[in-house]
Coordinates of C-alpha atoms in Angstrom, one line a residue:
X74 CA 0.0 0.0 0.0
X75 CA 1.3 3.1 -1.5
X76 CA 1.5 6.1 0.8
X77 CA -1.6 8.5 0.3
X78 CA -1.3 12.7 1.4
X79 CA -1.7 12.8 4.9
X80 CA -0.7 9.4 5.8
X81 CA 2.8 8.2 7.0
X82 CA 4.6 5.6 4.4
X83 CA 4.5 2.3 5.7
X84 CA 7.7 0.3 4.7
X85 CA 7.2 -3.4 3.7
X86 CA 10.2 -5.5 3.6
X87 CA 10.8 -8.7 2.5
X88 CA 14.2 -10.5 3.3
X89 CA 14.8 -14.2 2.3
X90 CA 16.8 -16.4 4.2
X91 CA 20.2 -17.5 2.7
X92 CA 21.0 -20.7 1.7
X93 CA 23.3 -22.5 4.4
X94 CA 25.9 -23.4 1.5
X95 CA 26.1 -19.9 0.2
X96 CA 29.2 -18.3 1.3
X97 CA 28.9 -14.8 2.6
X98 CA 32.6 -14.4 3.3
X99 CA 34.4 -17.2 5.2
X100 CA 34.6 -15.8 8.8
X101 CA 31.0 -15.0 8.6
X102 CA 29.4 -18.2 7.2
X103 CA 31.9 -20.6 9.0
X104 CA 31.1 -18.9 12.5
X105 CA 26.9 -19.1 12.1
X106 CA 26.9 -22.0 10.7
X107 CA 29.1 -24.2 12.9
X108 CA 26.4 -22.8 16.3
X109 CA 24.9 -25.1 18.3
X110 CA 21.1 -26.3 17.3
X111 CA 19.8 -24.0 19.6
X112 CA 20.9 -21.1 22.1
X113 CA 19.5 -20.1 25.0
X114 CA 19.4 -16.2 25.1
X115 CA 21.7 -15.1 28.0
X116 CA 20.6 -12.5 30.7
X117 CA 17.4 -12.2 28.8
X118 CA 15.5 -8.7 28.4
X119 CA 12.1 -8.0 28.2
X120 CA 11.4 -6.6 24.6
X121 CA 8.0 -5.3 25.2
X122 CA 5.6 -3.2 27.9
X123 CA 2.7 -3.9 29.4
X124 CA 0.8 -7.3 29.3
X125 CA -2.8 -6.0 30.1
X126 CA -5.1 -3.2 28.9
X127 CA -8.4 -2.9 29.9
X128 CA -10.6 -6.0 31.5
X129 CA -12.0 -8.7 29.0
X130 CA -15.0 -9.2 28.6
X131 CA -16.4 -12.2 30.1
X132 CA -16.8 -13.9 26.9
X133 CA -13.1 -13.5 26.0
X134 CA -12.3 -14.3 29.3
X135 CA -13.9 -17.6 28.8
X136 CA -12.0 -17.9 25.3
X137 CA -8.5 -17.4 27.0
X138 CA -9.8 -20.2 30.2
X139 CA -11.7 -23.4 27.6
X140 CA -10.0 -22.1 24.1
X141 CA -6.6 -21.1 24.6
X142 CA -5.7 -24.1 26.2
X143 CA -6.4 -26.1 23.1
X144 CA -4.4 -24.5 20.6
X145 CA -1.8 -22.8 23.1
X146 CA 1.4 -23.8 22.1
X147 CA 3.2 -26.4 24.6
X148 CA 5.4 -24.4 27.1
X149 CA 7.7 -26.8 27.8
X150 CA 10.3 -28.9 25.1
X151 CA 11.5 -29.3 22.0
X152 CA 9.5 -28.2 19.2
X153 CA 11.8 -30.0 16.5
X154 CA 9.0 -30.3 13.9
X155 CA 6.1 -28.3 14.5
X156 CA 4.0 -29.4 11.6
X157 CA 2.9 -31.7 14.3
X158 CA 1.6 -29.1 16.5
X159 CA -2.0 -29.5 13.8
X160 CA -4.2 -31.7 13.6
X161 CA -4.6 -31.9 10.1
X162 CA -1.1 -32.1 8.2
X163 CA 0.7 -28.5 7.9
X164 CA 2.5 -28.3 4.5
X165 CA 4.6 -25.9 6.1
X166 CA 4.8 -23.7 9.1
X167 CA 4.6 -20.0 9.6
X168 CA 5.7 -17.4 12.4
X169 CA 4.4 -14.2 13.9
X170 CA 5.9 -12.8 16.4
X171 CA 3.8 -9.8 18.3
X172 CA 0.7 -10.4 16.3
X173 CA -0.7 -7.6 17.9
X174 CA -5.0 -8.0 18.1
X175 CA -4.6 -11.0 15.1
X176 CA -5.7 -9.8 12.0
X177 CA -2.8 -10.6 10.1
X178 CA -2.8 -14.2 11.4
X179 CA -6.2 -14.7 11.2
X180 CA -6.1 -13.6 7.2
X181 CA -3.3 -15.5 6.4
X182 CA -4.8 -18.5 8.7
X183 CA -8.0 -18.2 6.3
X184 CA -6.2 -17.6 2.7
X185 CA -3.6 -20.6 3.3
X186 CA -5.5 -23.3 5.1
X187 CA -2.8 -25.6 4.0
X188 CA -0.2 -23.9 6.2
X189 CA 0.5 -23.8 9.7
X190 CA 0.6 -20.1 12.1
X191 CA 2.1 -19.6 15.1
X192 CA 1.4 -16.7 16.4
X193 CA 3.2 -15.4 19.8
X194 CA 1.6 -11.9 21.5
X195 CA 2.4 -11.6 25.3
X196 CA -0.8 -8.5 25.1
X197 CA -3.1 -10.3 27.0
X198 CA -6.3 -8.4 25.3
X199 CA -4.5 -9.0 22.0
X200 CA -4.7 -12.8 22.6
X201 CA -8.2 -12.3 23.4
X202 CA -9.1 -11.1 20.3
X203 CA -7.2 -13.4 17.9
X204 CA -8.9 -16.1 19.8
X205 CA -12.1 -14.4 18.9
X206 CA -11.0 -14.4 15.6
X207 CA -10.6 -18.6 16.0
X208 CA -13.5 -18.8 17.1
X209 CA -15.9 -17.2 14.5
X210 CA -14.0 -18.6 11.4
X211 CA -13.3 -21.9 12.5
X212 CA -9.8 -21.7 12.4
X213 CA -7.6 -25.0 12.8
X214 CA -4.6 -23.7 11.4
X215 CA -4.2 -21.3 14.2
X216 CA -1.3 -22.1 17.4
X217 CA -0.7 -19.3 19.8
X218 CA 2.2 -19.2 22.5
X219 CA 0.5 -16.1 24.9
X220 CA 4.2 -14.5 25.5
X221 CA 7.2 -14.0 24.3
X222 CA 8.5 -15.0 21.0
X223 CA 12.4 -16.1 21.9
X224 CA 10.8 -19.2 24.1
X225 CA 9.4 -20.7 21.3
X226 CA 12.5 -19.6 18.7
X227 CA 14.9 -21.3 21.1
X228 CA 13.0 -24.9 20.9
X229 CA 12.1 -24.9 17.4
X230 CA 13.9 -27.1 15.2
X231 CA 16.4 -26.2 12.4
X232 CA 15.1 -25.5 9.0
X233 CA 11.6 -25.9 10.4
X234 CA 10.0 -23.0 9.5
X235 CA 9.4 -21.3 6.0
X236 CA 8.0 -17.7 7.0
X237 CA 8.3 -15.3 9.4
X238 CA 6.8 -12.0 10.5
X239 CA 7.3 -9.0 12.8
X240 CA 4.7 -6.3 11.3
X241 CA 5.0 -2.9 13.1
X242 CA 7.0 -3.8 16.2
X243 CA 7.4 -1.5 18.9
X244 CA 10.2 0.9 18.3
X245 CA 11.7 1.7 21.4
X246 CA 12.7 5.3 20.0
X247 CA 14.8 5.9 22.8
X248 CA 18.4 5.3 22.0
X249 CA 19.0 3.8 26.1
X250 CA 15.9 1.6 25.0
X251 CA 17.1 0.0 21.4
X252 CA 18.4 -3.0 23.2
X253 CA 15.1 -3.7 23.7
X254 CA 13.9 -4.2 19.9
X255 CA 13.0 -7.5 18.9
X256 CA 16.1 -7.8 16.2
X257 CA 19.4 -8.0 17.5
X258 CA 22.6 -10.5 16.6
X259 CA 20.8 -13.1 19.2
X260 CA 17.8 -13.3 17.4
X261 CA 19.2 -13.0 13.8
X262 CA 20.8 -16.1 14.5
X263 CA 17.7 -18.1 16.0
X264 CA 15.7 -16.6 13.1
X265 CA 18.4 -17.9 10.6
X266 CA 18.6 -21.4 12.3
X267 CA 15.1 -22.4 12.3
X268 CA 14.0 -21.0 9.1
X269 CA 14.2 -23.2 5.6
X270 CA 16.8 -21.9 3.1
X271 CA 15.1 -19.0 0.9
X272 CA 12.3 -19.0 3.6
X273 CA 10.8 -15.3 3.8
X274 CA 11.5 -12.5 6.5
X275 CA 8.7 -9.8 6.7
X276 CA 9.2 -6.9 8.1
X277 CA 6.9 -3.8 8.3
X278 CA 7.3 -0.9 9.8
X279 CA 6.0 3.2 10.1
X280 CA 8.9 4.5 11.9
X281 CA 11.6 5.5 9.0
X282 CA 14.8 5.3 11.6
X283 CA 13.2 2.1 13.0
X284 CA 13.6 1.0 9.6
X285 CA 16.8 1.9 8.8
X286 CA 18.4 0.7 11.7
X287 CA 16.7 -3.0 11.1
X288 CA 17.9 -2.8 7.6
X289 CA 21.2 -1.9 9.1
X290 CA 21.4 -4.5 11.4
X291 CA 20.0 -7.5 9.5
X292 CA 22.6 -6.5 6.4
X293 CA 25.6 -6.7 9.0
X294 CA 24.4 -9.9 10.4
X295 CA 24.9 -11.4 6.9
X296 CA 22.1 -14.2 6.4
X297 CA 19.4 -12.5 4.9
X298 CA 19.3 -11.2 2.2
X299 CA 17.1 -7.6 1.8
X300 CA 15.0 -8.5 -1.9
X301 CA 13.8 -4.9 -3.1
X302 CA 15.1 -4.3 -6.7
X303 CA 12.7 -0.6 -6.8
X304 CA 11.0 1.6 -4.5
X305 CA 7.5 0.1 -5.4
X306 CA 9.3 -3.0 -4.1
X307 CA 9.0 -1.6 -0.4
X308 CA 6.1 1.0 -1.1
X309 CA 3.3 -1.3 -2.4
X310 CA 1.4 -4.2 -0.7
X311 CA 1.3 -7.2 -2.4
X312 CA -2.2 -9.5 -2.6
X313 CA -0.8 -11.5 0.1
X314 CA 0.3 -9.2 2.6
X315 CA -3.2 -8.3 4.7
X316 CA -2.9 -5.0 6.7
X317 CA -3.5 -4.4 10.6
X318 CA -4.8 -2.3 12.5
X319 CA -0.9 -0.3 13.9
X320 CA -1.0 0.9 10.2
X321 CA -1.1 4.7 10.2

């Protein structure tokens, strides 16, 4: 979605993951690539605020007590291959991490039934509402861990999953606060391990420095690769990119 006159741009990016036999420069590639199958994020730091707005309504609070529980992502071990996390067979398996109130998910949940979503949101309310969303469109393609993202990263197998997401994460503008933004080396690397070679890595964003500094940060890290070839590359929405509701 193009920009229109009194609306901020919104900047879509689309990174692909590079292949594990595609050398970057030998120091790089050698170092990545030889790290344990998982890592445990030392002296971990919490990358978002609150957990709870206002109180549920009694019928969401009766989604997050008989629903959630069903499709809530298990909070202990390994999550080598988490096509089995569905009961009917996942092709493949998608992440989003701070889903926000859901719509994204739920779209893409609806458009490819075929694929698996796991959508982590610590928000309490914006659980609520993606379960909601569950709910009313019969949704089976839907898992949801109900905090934060690097506990399932850290117990998800390699190569296991084939598209990610983090659509208009919180920017933490000030500059004693940026080690609290989602993308860092740490997660790079988690990212990198469990996604698929040429799996996708959406980014969106409203904030122009927030964007340059990911851009920045994800071209040092070295294994993803930043696809735009033209502006309209980053400016327009594809078909298969649904909007949400943090879009200015």
């Amino acid at each position: 979605m193009a920009a229109s006159p009194g609306r901020r741009q919104t900047w879509l990016t689309r990174l692909t993951r590079r292949s594990h036999k595609q050398p970057i420069g030998q120091d790089v590639t050698d170092e990545r690539d030889q790290k344990p199958p998982s890592v445990e994020f030392p002296r971990r730091r919490l990358l978002y605020g609150r957990r709870k707005g206002h109180t549920l309504r009694a019928h969401h609070d009766n989604l997050m007590e008989v629903l959630l529980p069903q499709i809530q992502v298990p909070e202990n071990g390994p999550l080598d291959d988490p096509k089995t996390l569905f009961d009917d067979a996942a092709k493949e398996v998608w992440l989003e991490i701070g889903f926000g109130g859901g719509e994204h998910l739920a779209a893409q949940a609806v458009a490819h039934p075929m694929v698996g979503l796991i959508g982590c949101e610590p928000f309490v309310n914006g659980v609520a509402k993606l379960l909601s969303e569950v709910e009313e469109r019969g949704l089976s393609n839907v898992r949801i861990h109900p905090n934060d993202a690097r506990d399932v990263l850290e117990r998800l197998g390699d190569a296991s999953i084939a598209r990610a997401f983090l659509l208009f994460p919180d920017p933490w503008h000030k500059k004693r606060h940026h080690k609290r933004r989602f993308v860092s080396a740490e997660t790079l690397d988690e990212l990198a391990r469990v996604m698929v070679d040429g799996g996708e890595f959406r980014v969106a964003t409203d904030i122009k420095h927030y964007c340059r500094w990911t851009l920045r940060e994800i071209r040092d890290h070295g294994l993803f690769t930043w696809t735009a070839e033209k502006p309209s590359d980053w400016r327009v929405r594809g078909t298969d990119w649904p909007g949400t509701r943090y879009e200015a």
